[in-house]
Amino acid sequence: MSAIGKISVLPHQIDLWCCFTDSISDDDLHLYRQSLLSPEERERESRFYFERDRKKFVITRALVRSVLSRYAALAPAAWEFVAGSHGRPQVVQDVAQHLCFNLSHTAGLVVMAVSAAQDMGVDTENIAIRTAPLDVANSFFSPDEVGGLNAQPFAQRQQRFFEYWTLKESWIKARSMGLSIPLDQFSMDLGTEGRVSLQTQLVAQPSAWQFFLLSMGNDHLLSVCAQQEQPLHLRVHHCRPLLDETMLRATPLRQTRIEASICADSPFS
């Protein structure tokens, strides 16, 4: 990958780094284990029973370490982490205190979101192989969301469920409060075509939260949100840690503000 400390990010920008796990070979995993992971991380990997979980863990740790080194002058293997509130990893070194990052993974995809320090969250789901647990909506969605889900033709409820789910998860993760936030006490309003907004009395200014809902190919949905007054701008690309990176043309499905945008040209040159 490119030189350390090359990228800057503005307060109203979020960089999404997407690694499709099928693009990572066994040789790549060996490289990550030997050159990036700490002894503690290698020990944690060994605890996973299934190979797919070990692979996902190694890729996630490699992605975090290599991406952080694109913003701060520290080698990927040198990063140290502690568990913050609700287990969210935080960087020990002061060199990255100006950054906020969040992670999500599902079958086939690991995503890391990076921004200047702000409240931010990201969530992704594989909608091709996972069946939506529609009965969960009655217990964990707001009444408005349950009504919106049931109003969809049955064939479309699978995707609508995961649209609600990833949007809700992105907001929960941005607030760093875990499931202490009651899921039925806030709603994602999807009533207007191409738009999404937060409806809740849990925060003073729901309109200060901006959302993007993206389609990442045929298999994955991705939602990202941030508390930001200016229109939010995303920069999205595919990354194989230490190997290569390219711009990724995600398809926007919904967003909070008309002026918000997804960058189509590489900002990394």
PDB file of N, CA and C in Angstrom, residues 39 49 68 89 111 113 126-127 141:
ATOM      1  N   PRO A  39       1.289 -10.847  19.185  1.00  0.00           N
ATOM      2  CA  PRO A  39       1.167 -12.173  19.811  1.00  0.00           C
ATOM      3  C   PRO A  39      -0.208 -12.383  20.441  1.00  0.00           C
ATOM      4  N   TYR A  49     -13.089 -21.688  16.569  1.00  0.00           N
ATOM      5  CA  TYR A  49     -13.212 -23.082  16.163  1.00  0.00           C
ATOM      6  C   TYR A  49     -13.264 -23.224  14.649  1.00  0.00           C
ATOM      7  N   LEU A  68      -5.179   2.413   9.508  1.00  0.00           N
ATOM      8  CA  LEU A  68      -4.777   3.482  10.433  1.00  0.00           C
ATOM      9  C   LEU A  68      -3.442   4.095  10.020  1.00  0.00           C
ATOM     10  N   PRO A  89     -12.871  -1.162  20.193  1.00  0.00           N
ATOM     11  CA  PRO A  89     -11.416  -0.972  20.292  1.00  0.00           C
ATOM     12  C   PRO A  89     -11.013   0.491  20.160  1.00  0.00           C
ATOM     13  N   VAL A 111     -15.756  -4.226   6.828  1.00  0.00           N
ATOM     14  CA  VAL A 111     -15.784  -2.790   6.539  1.00  0.00           C
ATOM     15  C   VAL A 111     -15.206  -2.028   7.719  1.00  0.00           C
ATOM     16  N   ALA A 113     -14.830   2.050   8.838  1.00  0.00           N
ATOM     17  CA  ALA A 113     -15.149   3.453   8.579  1.00  0.00           C
ATOM     18  C   ALA A 113     -14.198   4.319   9.387  1.00  0.00           C
ATOM     19  N   ASN A 126     -24.940  -9.382   4.884  1.00  0.00           N
ATOM     20  CA  ASN A 126     -25.025 -10.156   3.651  1.00  0.00           C
ATOM     21  C   ASN A 126     -26.490 -10.555   3.471  1.00  0.00           C
ATOM     22  N   ILE A 127     -27.150  -9.976   2.484  1.00  0.00           N
ATOM     23  CA  ILE A 127     -28.576 -10.232   2.288  1.00  0.00           C
ATOM     24  C   ILE A 127     -28.820 -11.369   1.296  1.00  0.00           C
ATOM     25  N   PHE A 141     -38.311  -3.707  16.583  1.00  0.00           N
ATOM     26  CA  PHE A 141     -38.521  -2.523  15.755  1.00  0.00           C
ATOM     27  C   PHE A 141     -39.586  -1.642  16.395  1.00  0.00           C
TER      28      PHE A 141
END
